[in-house]
Amino acid sequence: MKAVNLHTLNTLKSKGEKFPVITAYDSAFARQIELAEIEVVLVGDSLGNVVLGYDSTVPVTMDDMLHHTAAVVRGNDLSLIIADMPFMSYATGEMTLDNAALLMQAGAQMVKLEGGAWLKESIFMLSERGIPVCGHLGLTPQSVNKLGGYRVQGRDEESAQQIFTDAEILQTAGADLLVLECVPSELATRIAEHLTIPVIGIGAGPGVDAQVLVLYDMLGFSPRMPKFTKNFLPDTGDVMLALKAYADAVRSGEFPAPEHCFT
Ligand code: KIV
């Protein structure tokens, strides 16, 4: 695999070729992901749940994200690396710029922020200053306390329309990628077809441009497996085979299957 950049991902979208994205939190897994030729690595704040043992992503700090981003960057030279901005690290414009700059200086090539229209100025500022941005709509885990739990979003017409409009606003503000989490497949497909930027789904059905899974979920390490994930680890415990099986299943459209989707 050649070094992946935004141009690579836009070309894949324009050719209708789906690509895999996976989370990672350390150098060892980041290296395996590069060897498996997975285009994009997300240093997700899901590290709060799967690595640090918290019950949400809310306690994750900028120091946590910087530490794990730098570790992933040291292990992987070829995948495009996105770092999550943690809870409250983008609460104001100034904080957004300062904290995004720190993640980029730790080696990330893009930052990801959770939220809709309220982020448009922040995304515009980052984009104008040369920092690529990934938006995140639907189920936004940093807002779990406001959402009242981890629930599928956009199930009624009004909230579906809100997510659709927010997606347009984020793209217009300068977002380069968009994650849609836990939304009905039909809504996600409509958004992916409407936007020009690649749309990455998790629990968003097969009609988007890419899929992302939490690494420890797809290796079957998580005590509670969400409906939208799948354990790709073979009985032999070969991690490389699991990563390649996941990448192949995304590229062929075999994953997600109907049992991983919401209607
Ligand atoms: O933190 C994370 O791992 C994420 C993915 C679930 C998209 O944001």
mmCIF file with all atom_site columns, N, CA, C and O in Angstrom, residues 127-146:
data_model
loop_
_atom_site.group_PDB
_atom_site.id
_atom_site.type_symbol
_atom_site.label_atom_id
_atom_site.label_alt_id
_atom_site.label_comp_id
_atom_site.label_asym_id
_atom_site.label_entity_id
_atom_site.label_seq_id
_atom_site.pdbx_PDB_ins_code
_atom_site.Cartn_x
_atom_site.Cartn_y
_atom_site.Cartn_z
_atom_site.occupancy
_atom_site.B_iso_or_equiv
_atom_site.pdbx_formal_charge
_atom_site.auth_seq_id
_atom_site.auth_comp_id
_atom_site.auth_asym_id
_atom_site.auth_atom_id
_atom_site.pdbx_PDB_model_num
ATOM 1  N N  . SER A 1 127 ? -10.157 24.075 8.959  1.00 0.00 ? 127 SER A N  1
ATOM 2  C CA . SER A 1 127 ? -9.944  23.794 7.542  1.00 0.00 ? 127 SER A CA 1
ATOM 3  C C  . SER A 1 127 ? -9.144  24.923 6.876  1.00 0.00 ? 127 SER A C  1
ATOM 4  O O  . SER A 1 127 ? -8.194  24.684 6.122  1.00 0.00 ? 127 SER A O  1
ATOM 5  N N  . GLU A 1 128 ? -9.512  26.169 7.204  1.00 0.00 ? 128 GLU A N  1
ATOM 6  C CA . GLU A 1 128 ? -8.790  27.330 6.657  1.00 0.00 ? 128 GLU A CA 1
ATOM 7  C C  . GLU A 1 128 ? -7.319  27.336 7.061  1.00 0.00 ? 128 GLU A C  1
ATOM 8  O O  . GLU A 1 128 ? -6.470  27.859 6.364  1.00 0.00 ? 128 GLU A O  1
ATOM 9  N N  . ARG A 1 129 ? -7.043  26.763 8.233  1.00 0.00 ? 129 ARG A N  1
ATOM 10 C CA . ARG A 1 129 ? -5.661  26.750 8.745  1.00 0.00 ? 129 ARG A CA 1
ATOM 11 C C  . ARG A 1 129 ? -4.920  25.471 8.386  1.00 0.00 ? 129 ARG A C  1
ATOM 12 O O  . ARG A 1 129 ? -3.865  25.171 8.945  1.00 0.00 ? 129 ARG A O  1
ATOM 13 N N  . GLY A 1 130 ? -5.514  24.689 7.497  1.00 0.00 ? 130 GLY A N  1
ATOM 14 C CA . GLY A 1 130 ? -4.794  23.519 6.969  1.00 0.00 ? 130 GLY A CA 1
ATOM 15 C C  . GLY A 1 130 ? -4.936  22.259 7.799  1.00 0.00 ? 130 GLY A C  1
ATOM 16 O O  . GLY A 1 130 ? -4.140  21.327 7.667  1.00 0.00 ? 130 GLY A O  1
ATOM 17 N N  . ILE A 1 131 ? -5.950  22.216 8.663  1.00 0.00 ? 131 ILE A N  1
ATOM 18 C CA . ILE A 1 131 ? -6.160  20.998 9.463  1.00 0.00 ? 131 ILE A CA 1
ATOM 19 C C  . ILE A 1 131 ? -7.379  20.259 8.916  1.00 0.00 ? 131 ILE A C  1
ATOM 20 O O  . ILE A 1 131 ? -8.515  20.748 9.007  1.00 0.00 ? 131 ILE A O  1
ATOM 21 N N  . PRO A 1 132 ? -7.156  19.072 8.344  1.00 0.00 ? 132 PRO A N  1
ATOM 22 C CA . PRO A 1 132 ? -8.307  18.304 7.840  1.00 0.00 ? 132 PRO A CA 1
ATOM 23 C C  . PRO A 1 132 ? -9.216  17.858 8.988  1.00 0.00 ? 132 PRO A C  1
ATOM 24 O O  . PRO A 1 132 ? -8.739  17.570 10.092 1.00 0.00 ? 132 PRO A O  1
ATOM 25 N N  . VAL A 1 133 ? -10.510 17.785 8.697  1.00 0.00 ? 133 VAL A N  1
ATOM 26 C CA . VAL A 1 133 ? -11.505 17.494 9.739  1.00 0.00 ? 133 VAL A CA 1
ATOM 27 C C  . VAL A 1 133 ? -12.426 16.361 9.314  1.00 0.00 ? 133 VAL A C  1
ATOM 28 O O  . VAL A 1 133 ? -12.896 16.318 8.180  1.00 0.00 ? 133 VAL A O  1
ATOM 29 N N  . CYS A 1 134 ? -12.699 15.471 10.255 1.00 0.00 ? 134 CYS A N  1
ATOM 30 C CA . CYS A 1 134 ? -13.724 14.449 10.095 1.00 0.00 ? 134 CYS A CA 1
ATOM 31 C C  . CYS A 1 134 ? -14.861 14.801 11.051 1.00 0.00 ? 134 CYS A C  1
ATOM 32 O O  . CYS A 1 134 ? -14.631 14.965 12.252 1.00 0.00 ? 134 CYS A O  1
ATOM 33 N N  . GLY A 1 135 ? -16.075 14.921 10.536 1.00 0.00 ? 135 GLY A N  1
ATOM 34 C CA . GLY A 1 135 ? -17.238 15.141 11.390 1.00 0.00 ? 135 GLY A CA 1
ATOM 35 C C  . GLY A 1 135 ? -17.745 13.811 11.944 1.00 0.00 ? 135 GLY A C  1
ATOM 36 O O  . GLY A 1 135 ? -17.288 12.733 11.528 1.00 0.00 ? 135 GLY A O  1
ATOM 37 N N  . HIS A 1 136 ? -18.673 13.871 12.881 1.00 0.00 ? 136 HIS A N  1
ATOM 38 C CA . HIS A 1 136 ? -19.235 12.644 13.483 1.00 0.00 ? 136 HIS A CA 1
ATOM 39 C C  . HIS A 1 136 ? -20.663 12.957 13.903 1.00 0.00 ? 136 HIS A C  1
ATOM 40 O O  . HIS A 1 136 ? -20.882 13.782 14.791 1.00 0.00 ? 136 HIS A O  1
ATOM 41 N N  . LEU A 1 137 ? -21.631 12.323 13.241 1.00 0.00 ? 137 LEU A N  1
ATOM 42 C CA . LEU A 1 137 ? -23.056 12.563 13.502 1.00 0.00 ? 137 LEU A CA 1
ATOM 43 C C  . LEU A 1 137 ? -23.772 11.256 13.816 1.00 0.00 ? 137 LEU A C  1
ATOM 44 O O  . LEU A 1 137 ? -23.237 10.174 13.605 1.00 0.00 ? 137 LEU A O  1
ATOM 45 N N  . GLY A 1 138 ? -25.024 11.386 14.258 1.00 0.00 ? 138 GLY A N  1
ATOM 46 C CA . GLY A 1 138 ? -25.807 10.215 14.653 1.00 0.00 ? 138 GLY A CA 1
ATOM 47 C C  . GLY A 1 138 ? -25.605 10.021 16.142 1.00 0.00 ? 138 GLY A C  1
ATOM 48 O O  . GLY A 1 138 ? -25.749 10.970 16.929 1.00 0.00 ? 138 GLY A O  1
ATOM 49 N N  . LEU A 1 139 ? -25.237 8.810  16.535 1.00 0.00 ? 139 LEU A N  1
ATOM 50 C CA . LEU A 1 139 ? -24.911 8.575  17.947 1.00 0.00 ? 139 LEU A CA 1
ATOM 51 C C  . LEU A 1 139 ? -23.528 9.155  18.209 1.00 0.00 ? 139 LEU A C  1
ATOM 52 O O  . LEU A 1 139 ? -22.528 8.696  17.646 1.00 0.00 ? 139 LEU A O  1
ATOM 53 N N  . THR A 1 140 ? -23.475 10.185 19.031 1.00 0.00 ? 140 THR A N  1
ATOM 54 C CA . THR A 1 140 ? -22.206 10.841 19.364 1.00 0.00 ? 140 THR A CA 1
ATOM 55 C C  . THR A 1 140 ? -21.911 10.514 20.834 1.00 0.00 ? 140 THR A C  1
ATOM 56 O O  . THR A 1 140 ? -22.488 11.131 21.745 1.00 0.00 ? 140 THR A O  1
ATOM 57 N N  . PRO A 1 141 ? -21.022 9.529  21.088 1.00 0.00 ? 141 PRO A N  1
ATOM 58 C CA . PRO A 1 141 ? -20.888 8.990  22.444 1.00 0.00 ? 141 PRO A CA 1
ATOM 59 C C  . PRO A 1 141 ? -20.480 10.015 23.506 1.00 0.00 ? 141 PRO A C  1
ATOM 60 O O  . PRO A 1 141 ? -20.812 9.832  24.679 1.00 0.00 ? 141 PRO A O  1
ATOM 61 N N  . GLN A 1 142 ? -19.809 11.100 23.120 1.00 0.00 ? 142 GLN A N  1
ATOM 62 C CA . GLN A 1 142 ? -19.452 12.108 24.138 1.00 0.00 ? 142 GLN A CA 1
ATOM 63 C C  . GLN A 1 142 ? -20.706 12.770 24.718 1.00 0.00 ? 142 GLN A C  1
ATOM 64 O O  . GLN A 1 142 ? -20.658 13.376 25.779 1.00 0.00 ? 142 GLN A O  1
ATOM 65 N N  . SER A 1 143 ? -21.837 12.684 23.988 1.00 0.00 ? 143 SER A N  1
ATOM 66 C CA . SER A 1 143 ? -23.091 13.301 24.459 1.00 0.00 ? 143 SER A CA 1
ATOM 67 C C  . SER A 1 143 ? -24.026 12.261 25.065 1.00 0.00 ? 143 SER A C  1
ATOM 68 O O  . SER A 1 143 ? -25.237 12.495 25.138 1.00 0.00 ? 143 SER A O  1
ATOM 69 N N  . VAL A 1 144 ? -23.484 11.120 25.503 1.00 0.00 ? 144 VAL A N  1
ATOM 70 C CA . VAL A 1 144 ? -24.348 10.029 25.982 1.00 0.00 ? 144 VAL A CA 1
ATOM 71 C C  . VAL A 1 144 ? -25.281 10.490 27.101 1.00 0.00 ? 144 VAL A C  1
ATOM 72 O O  . VAL A 1 144 ? -26.438 10.061 27.174 1.00 0.00 ? 144 VAL A O  1
ATOM 73 N N  . ASN A 1 145 ? -24.810 11.402 27.936 1.00 0.00 ? 145 ASN A N  1
ATOM 74 C CA . ASN A 1 145 ? -25.648 11.836 29.061 1.00 0.00 ? 145 ASN A CA 1
ATOM 75 C C  . ASN A 1 145 ? -26.819 12.696 28.593 1.00 0.00 ? 145 ASN A C  1
ATOM 76 O O  . ASN A 1 145 ? -27.898 12.671 29.171 1.00 0.00 ? 145 ASN A O  1
ATOM 77 N N  . LYS A 1 146 ? -26.600 13.428 27.516 1.00 0.00 ? 146 LYS A N  1
ATOM 78 C CA . LYS A 1 146 ? -27.662 14.258 26.939 1.00 0.00 ? 146 LYS A CA 1
ATOM 79 C C  . LYS A 1 146 ? -28.620 13.397 26.100 1.00 0.00 ? 146 LYS A C  1
ATOM 80 O O  . LYS A 1 146 ? -29.819 13.622 26.063 1.00 0.00 ? 146 LYS A O  1
#
